[in-house]
Coordinates of C-alpha atoms and ligand atoms in Angstrom, one line a residue:
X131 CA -124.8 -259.3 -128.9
X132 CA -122.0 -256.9 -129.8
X133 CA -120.9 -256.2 -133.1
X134 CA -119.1 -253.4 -134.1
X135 CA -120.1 -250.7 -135.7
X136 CA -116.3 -250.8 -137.9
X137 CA -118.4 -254.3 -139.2
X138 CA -121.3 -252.3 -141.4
X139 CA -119.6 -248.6 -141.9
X140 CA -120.9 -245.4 -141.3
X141 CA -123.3 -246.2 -144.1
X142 CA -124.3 -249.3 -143.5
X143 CA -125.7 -247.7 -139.9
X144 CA -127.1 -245.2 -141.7
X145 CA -129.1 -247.6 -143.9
X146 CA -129.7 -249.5 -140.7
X147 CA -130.8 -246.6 -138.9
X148 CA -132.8 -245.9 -142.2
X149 CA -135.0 -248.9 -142.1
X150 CA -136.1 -248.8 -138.5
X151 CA -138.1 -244.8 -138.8
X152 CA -140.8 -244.3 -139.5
X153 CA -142.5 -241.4 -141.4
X154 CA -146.0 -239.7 -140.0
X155 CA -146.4 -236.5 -142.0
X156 CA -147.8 -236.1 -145.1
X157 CA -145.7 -233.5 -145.8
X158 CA -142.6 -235.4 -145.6
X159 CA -141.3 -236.0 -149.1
X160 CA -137.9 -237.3 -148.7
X161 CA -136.8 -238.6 -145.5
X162 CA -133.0 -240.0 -144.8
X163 CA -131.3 -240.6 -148.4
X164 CA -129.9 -237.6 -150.0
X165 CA -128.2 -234.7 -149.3
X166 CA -130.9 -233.0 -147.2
X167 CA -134.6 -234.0 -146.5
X168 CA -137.4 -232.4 -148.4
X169 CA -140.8 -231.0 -146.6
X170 CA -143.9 -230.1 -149.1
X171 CA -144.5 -226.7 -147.4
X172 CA -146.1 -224.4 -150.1
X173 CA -147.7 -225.0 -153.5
X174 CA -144.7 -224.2 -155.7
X175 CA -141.4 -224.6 -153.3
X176 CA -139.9 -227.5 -151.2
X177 CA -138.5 -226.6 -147.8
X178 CA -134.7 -228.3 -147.7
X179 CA -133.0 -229.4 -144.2
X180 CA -129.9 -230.4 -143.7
X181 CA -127.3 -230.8 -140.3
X182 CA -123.9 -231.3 -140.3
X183 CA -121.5 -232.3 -136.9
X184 CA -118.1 -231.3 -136.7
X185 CA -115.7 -232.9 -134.0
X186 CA -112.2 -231.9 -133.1
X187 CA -109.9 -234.1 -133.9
X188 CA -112.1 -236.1 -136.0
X189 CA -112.9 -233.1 -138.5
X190 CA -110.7 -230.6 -137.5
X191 CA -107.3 -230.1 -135.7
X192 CA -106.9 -226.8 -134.2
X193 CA -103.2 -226.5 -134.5
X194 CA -103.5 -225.8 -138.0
X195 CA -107.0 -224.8 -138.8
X196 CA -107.7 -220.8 -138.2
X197 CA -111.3 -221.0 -136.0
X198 CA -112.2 -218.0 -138.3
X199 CA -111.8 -220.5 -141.2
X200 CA -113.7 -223.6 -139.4
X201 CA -116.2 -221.5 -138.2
X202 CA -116.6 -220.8 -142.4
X203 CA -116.4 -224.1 -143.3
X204 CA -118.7 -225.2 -141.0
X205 CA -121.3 -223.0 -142.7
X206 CA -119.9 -223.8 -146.1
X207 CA -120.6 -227.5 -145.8
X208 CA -124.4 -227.3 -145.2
X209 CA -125.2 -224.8 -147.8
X210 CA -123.3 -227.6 -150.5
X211 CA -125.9 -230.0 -149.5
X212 CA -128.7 -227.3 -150.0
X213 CA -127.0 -226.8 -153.3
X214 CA -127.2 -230.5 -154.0
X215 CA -130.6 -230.2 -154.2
X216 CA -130.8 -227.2 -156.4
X217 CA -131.8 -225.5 -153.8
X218 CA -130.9 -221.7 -152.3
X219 CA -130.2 -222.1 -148.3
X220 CA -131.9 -219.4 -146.0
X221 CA -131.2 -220.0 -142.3
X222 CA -128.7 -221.7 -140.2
X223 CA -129.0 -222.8 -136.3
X224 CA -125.5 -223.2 -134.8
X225 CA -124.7 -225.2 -132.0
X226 CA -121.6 -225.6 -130.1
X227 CA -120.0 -227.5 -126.9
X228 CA -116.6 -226.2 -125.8
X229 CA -114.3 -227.3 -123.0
X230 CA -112.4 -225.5 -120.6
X231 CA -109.6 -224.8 -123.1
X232 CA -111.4 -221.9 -125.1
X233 CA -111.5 -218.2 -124.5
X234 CA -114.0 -215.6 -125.7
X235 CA -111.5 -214.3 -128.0
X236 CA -111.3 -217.9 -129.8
X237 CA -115.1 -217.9 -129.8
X238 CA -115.6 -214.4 -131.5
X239 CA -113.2 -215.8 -133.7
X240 CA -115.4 -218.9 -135.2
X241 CA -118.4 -216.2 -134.8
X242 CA -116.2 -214.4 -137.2
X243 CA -115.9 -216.8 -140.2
X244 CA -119.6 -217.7 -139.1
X245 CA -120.4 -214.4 -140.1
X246 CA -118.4 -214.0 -143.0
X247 CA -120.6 -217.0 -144.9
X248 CA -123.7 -215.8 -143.4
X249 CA -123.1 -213.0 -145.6
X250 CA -121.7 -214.0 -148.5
X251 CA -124.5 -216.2 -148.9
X252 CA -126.7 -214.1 -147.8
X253 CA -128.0 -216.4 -145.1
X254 CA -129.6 -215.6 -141.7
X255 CA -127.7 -217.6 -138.2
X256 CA -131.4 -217.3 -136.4
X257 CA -130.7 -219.9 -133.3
X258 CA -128.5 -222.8 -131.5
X259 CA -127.5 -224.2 -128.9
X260 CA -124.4 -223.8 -126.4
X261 CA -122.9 -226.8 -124.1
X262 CA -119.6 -227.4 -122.2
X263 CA -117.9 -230.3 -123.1
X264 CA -115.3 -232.8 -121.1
X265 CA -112.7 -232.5 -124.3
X266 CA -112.7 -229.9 -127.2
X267 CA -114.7 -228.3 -129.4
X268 CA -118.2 -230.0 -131.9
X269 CA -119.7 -227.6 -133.7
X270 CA -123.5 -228.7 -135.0
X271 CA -125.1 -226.6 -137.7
X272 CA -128.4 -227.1 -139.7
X273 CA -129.4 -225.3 -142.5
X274 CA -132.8 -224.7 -144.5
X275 CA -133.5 -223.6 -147.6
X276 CA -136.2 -223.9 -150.8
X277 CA -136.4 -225.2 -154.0
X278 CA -138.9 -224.8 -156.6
X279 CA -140.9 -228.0 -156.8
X280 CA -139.9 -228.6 -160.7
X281 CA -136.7 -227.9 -160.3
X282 CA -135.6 -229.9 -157.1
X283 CA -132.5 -232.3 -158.6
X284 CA -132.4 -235.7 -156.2
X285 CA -129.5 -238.7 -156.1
X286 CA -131.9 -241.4 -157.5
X287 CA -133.1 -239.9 -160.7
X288 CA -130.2 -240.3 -163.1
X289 CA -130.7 -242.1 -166.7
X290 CA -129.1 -244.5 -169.1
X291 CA -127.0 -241.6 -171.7
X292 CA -127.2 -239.2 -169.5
X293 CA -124.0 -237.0 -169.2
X294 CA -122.0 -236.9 -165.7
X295 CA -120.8 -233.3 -164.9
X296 CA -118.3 -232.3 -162.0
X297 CA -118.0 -228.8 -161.2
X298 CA -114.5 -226.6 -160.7
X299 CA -111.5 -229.3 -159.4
X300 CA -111.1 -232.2 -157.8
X301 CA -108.5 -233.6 -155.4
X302 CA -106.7 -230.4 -153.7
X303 CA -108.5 -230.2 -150.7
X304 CA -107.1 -233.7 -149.8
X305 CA -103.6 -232.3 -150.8
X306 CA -104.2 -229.3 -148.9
X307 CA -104.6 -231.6 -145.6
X308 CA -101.8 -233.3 -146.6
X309 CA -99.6 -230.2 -146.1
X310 CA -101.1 -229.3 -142.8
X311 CA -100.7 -232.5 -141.3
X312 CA -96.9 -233.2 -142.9
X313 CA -96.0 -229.7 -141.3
X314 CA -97.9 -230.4 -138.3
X315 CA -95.8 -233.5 -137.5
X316 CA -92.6 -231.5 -138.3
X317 CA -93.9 -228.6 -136.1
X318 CA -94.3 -231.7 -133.1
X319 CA -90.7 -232.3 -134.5
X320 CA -89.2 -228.9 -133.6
X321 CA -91.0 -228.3 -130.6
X322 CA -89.2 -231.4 -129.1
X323 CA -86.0 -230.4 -130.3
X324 CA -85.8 -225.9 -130.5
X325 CA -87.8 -223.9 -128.2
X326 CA -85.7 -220.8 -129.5
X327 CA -86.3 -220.0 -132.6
X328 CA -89.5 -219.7 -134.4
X329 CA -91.5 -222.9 -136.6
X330 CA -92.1 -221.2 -139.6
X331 CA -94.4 -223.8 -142.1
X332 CA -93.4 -224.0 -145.6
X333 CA -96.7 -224.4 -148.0
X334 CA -95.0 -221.8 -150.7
X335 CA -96.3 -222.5 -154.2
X336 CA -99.6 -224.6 -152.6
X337 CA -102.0 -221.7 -151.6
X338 CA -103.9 -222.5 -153.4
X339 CA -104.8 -226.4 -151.9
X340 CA -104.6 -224.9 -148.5
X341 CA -108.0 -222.6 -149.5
X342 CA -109.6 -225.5 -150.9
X343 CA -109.0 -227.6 -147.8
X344 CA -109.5 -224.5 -145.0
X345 CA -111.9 -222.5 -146.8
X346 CA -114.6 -224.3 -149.1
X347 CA -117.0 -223.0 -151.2
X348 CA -120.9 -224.2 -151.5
X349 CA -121.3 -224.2 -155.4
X350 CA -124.1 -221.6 -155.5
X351 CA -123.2 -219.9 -158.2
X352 CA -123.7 -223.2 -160.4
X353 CA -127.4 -223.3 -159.1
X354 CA -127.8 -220.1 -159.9
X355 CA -125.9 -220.6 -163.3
X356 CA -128.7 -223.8 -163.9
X357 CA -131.5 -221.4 -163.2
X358 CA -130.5 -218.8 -165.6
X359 CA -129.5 -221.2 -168.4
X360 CA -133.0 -223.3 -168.1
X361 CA -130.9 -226.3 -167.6
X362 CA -132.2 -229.2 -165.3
X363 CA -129.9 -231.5 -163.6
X364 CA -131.3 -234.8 -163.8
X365 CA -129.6 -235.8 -160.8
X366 CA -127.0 -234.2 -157.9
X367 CA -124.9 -234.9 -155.1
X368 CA -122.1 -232.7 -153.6
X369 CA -118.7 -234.5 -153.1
X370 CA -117.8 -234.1 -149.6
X371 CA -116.6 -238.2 -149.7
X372 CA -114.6 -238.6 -152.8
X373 CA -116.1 -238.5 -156.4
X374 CA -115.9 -242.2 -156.7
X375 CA -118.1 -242.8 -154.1
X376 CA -120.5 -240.1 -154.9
X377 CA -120.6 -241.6 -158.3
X378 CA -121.5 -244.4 -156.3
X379 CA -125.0 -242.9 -154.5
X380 CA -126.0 -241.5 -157.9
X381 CA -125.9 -244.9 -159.5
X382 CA -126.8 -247.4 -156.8
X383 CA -129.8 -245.1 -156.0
X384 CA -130.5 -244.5 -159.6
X385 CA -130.0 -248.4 -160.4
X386 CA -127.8 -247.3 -163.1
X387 CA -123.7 -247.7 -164.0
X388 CA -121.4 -245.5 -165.5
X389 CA -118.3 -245.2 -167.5
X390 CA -115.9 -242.3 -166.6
X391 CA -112.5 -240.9 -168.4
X392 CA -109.4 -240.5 -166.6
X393 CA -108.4 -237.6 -168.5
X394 CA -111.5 -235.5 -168.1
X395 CA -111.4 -235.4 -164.3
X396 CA -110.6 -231.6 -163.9
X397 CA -107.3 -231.8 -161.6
X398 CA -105.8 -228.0 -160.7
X399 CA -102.3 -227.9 -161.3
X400 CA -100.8 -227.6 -157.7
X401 CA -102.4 -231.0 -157.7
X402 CA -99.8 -232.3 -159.7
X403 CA -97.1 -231.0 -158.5
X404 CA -98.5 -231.8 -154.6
X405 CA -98.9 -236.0 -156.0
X406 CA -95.1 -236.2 -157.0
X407 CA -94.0 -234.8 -153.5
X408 CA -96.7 -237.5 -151.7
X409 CA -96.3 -240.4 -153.7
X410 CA -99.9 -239.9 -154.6
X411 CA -101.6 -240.1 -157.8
X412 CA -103.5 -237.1 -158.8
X413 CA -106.4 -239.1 -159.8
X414 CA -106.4 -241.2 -156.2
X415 CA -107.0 -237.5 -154.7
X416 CA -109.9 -236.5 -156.8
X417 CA -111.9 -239.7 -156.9
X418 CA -110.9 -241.0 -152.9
X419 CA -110.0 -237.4 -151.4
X420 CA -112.9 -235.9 -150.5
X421 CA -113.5 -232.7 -148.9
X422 CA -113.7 -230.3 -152.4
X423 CA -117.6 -229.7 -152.0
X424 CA -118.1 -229.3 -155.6
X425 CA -121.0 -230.4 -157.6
X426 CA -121.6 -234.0 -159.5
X427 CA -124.4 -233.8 -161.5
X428 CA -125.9 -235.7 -164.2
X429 CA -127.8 -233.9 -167.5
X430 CA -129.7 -235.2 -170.2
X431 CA -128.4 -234.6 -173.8
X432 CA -130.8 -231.6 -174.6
X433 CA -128.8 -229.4 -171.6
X434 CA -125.4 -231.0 -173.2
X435 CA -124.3 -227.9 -175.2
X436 CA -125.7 -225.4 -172.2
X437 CA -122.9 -226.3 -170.5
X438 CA -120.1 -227.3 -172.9
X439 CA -118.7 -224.0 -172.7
X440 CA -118.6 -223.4 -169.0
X441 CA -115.2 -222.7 -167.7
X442 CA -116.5 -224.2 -164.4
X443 CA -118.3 -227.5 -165.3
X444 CA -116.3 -230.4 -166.9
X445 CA -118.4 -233.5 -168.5
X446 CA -116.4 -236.2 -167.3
X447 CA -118.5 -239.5 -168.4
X448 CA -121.3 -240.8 -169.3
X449 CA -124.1 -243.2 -167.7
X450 CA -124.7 -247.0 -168.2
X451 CA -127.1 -249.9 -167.9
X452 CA -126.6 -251.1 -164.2
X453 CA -125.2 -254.3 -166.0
X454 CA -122.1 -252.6 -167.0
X455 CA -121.0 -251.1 -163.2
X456 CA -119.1 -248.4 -162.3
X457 CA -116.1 -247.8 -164.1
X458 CA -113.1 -245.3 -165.2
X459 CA -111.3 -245.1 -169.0
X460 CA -107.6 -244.6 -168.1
X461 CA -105.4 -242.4 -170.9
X462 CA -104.2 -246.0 -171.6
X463 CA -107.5 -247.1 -172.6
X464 CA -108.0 -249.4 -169.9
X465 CA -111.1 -250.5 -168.1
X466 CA -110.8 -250.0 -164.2
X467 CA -113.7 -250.9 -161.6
X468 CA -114.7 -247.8 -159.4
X469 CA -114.6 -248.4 -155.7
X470 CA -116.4 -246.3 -153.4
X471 CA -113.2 -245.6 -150.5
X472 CA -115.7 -243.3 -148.7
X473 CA -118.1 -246.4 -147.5
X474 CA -115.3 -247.3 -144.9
X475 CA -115.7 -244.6 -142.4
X476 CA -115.5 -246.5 -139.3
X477 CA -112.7 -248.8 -140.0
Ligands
ADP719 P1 -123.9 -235.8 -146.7 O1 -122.5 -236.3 -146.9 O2 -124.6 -235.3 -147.9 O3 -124.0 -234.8 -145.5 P2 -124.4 -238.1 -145.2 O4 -123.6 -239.2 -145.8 O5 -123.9 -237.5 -143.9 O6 -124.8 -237.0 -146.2 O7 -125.8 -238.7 -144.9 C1 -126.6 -239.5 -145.8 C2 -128.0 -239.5 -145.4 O8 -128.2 -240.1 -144.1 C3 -128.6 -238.1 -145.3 O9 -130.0 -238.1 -145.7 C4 -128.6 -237.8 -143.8 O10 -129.6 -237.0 -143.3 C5 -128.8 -239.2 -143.2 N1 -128.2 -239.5 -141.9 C6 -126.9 -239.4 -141.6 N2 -126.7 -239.8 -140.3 C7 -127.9 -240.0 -139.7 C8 -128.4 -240.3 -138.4 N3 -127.5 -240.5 -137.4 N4 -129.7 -240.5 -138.2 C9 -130.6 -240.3 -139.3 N5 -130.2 -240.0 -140.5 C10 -128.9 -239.8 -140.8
MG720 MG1 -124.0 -234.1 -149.4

């Protein structure tokens, strides 16, 4: 037999993949599922681990993305899906395969931006591994980190009424890679045409979607924001995929639906002004996009007014009976069905 993997998606193997281990410690609380696993190591904390893979020109096109700023991201991603969990990330292990192509120079440079979140976060780089490769650059990093065991905030454990939070903005990182590649092809453009005179991009007056796609932040100051307001997320994901089909996980995990409203999704300006120039609507970028790394979480009504008043959280819906699905309120008033983009990987 041969069948494509393009016929289940990247989470249909997953699932696949899923259903074929098998667990043989004790101590293994949460295998393959959510953002990260979850090992019983002590009597009051959870040990949280988490990898990421990131391939060039899958993830990453080095013509436009500064390695400092990958080597940040790279970093960035795995301490969101700490966050997920509630959790505060510790250590990393980075491992890397390069081809001929790179110098030192280029590799202090990813060390660089390495560094940079190490500290920020206040996370120790204690191991890796280092491999040639026939093409280009992956870059491999697992994280760790804890969690108290009552606070630890999984996918599958959102209720009926409970309130669905995002945090910060959605849909600019997707904007922001819009940019890059539109001035990359027009940079391919030039080249073909003027060797003379310098390509000089034009991303004036979008800054700020070029940080959110080159330079995402892990949401750590919301977990630390949760643990000084007593609040307990009832459940969390991180949206690397989209918030539609993060909204998806929660619910389908939770065996719940959920009714969003159109004009509560938090959308930054530049947004707006990026979706007339594309053709895109804003709302396609923050629930298909992907890529913002903020926070969807779900809180029960007691925890409702802790974070009413947060600049950063937005309460954007509210959850269902699984009989009603997943759906989104426009400003019309009209009921639209949810679709989770982000289950097509492989196509
Ligand atoms: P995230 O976007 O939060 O990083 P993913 O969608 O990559 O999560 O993965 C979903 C779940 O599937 C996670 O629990 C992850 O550890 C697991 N997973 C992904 N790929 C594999 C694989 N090749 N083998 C085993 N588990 C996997
Ligand atoms: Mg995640």
């Amino acid at each position: 037999m041969k069948t494509p993997i393009s016929s289940i998606g990247e989470f249909g193997l997953i699932k696949r993949i899923a259903e074929k281990v098998n667990l043989y410690n004790k101590n293994t609380i949460k295998g393959i599922g959510d953002d990260t696993a979850v090992i019983d190591i002590s009597d009051n904390k959870y040990l949280l681990f988490t990898t990421d893979l990131l391939i060039e020109g899958i993830h990453f096109n080095l013509v436009y993305t500064p390695l400092k700023h990958l080597g940040y991201k790279a970093v960035a991603v795995n301490l969101s899906d700490i966050a997920a969990m509630n959790g505060q990330p510790t250590h990393i292990l980075v491992s890397i395969a390069l081809s001929s192509k790179f110098t030192i120079e280029l590799i202090d440079e990813l060390y660089e931006g390495i560094k940079i979140a190490c500290n920020k976060y206040n996370v120790d780089l204690v191991g890796g591994d280092t491999s040639s490769s026939i093409t280009g650059m992956m870059i491999s990093i697992s994280a760790i980190g804890f969690v108290d065991k009552n606070k630890i905030t999984y996918r599958n454990t959102a209720k009926v009424n409970d309130f669905i939070c995002v945090t910060g903005d959605l849909g600019a990182a997707f904007f922001g890679l819009k940019f890059l590649e539109r001035e990359y092809i027009l940079y391919e453009e030039f080249l073909k045409e003027n060797k003379e005179k310098e390509f000089q991009p034009d991303f004036k007056g979008y800054e700020y979607l070029l940080k959110r796609q080159l330079k995402p932040e892990p949401r750590l100051d919301i977990i630390r924001f949760f643990y000084d307001n007593d609040i307990q997320p009832t459940s969390m994901i991180d949206i690397s995929d989209g918030l539609s089909s993060e909204l998806h996980h929660i619910c389908f995990q939770s065996g719940v639906g959920c009714r969003i409203y159109q004009h509560k999704i938090p959308i930054a300006e530049e947004v707006y002004k990026a979706s007339e120039e594309f053709n895109i609507a804003p709302e396609t970028a923050a629930l298909n996009g992907g890529e913002d790394y903020e926070l969807l979480f779900t809180i029960s009504e007691k925890d409702l007014h802790k974070v009413l008043y947060s600049k950063d959280i937005s309460v954007i819906g509210q959850i269902c009976p699984n009989t009603e699905g997943l759906h989104m309120i426009t400003q019309q008033g009209n009921k639209i069905e949810l679709l989770a983009q982000g289950w097509i990987h492989f196509k």
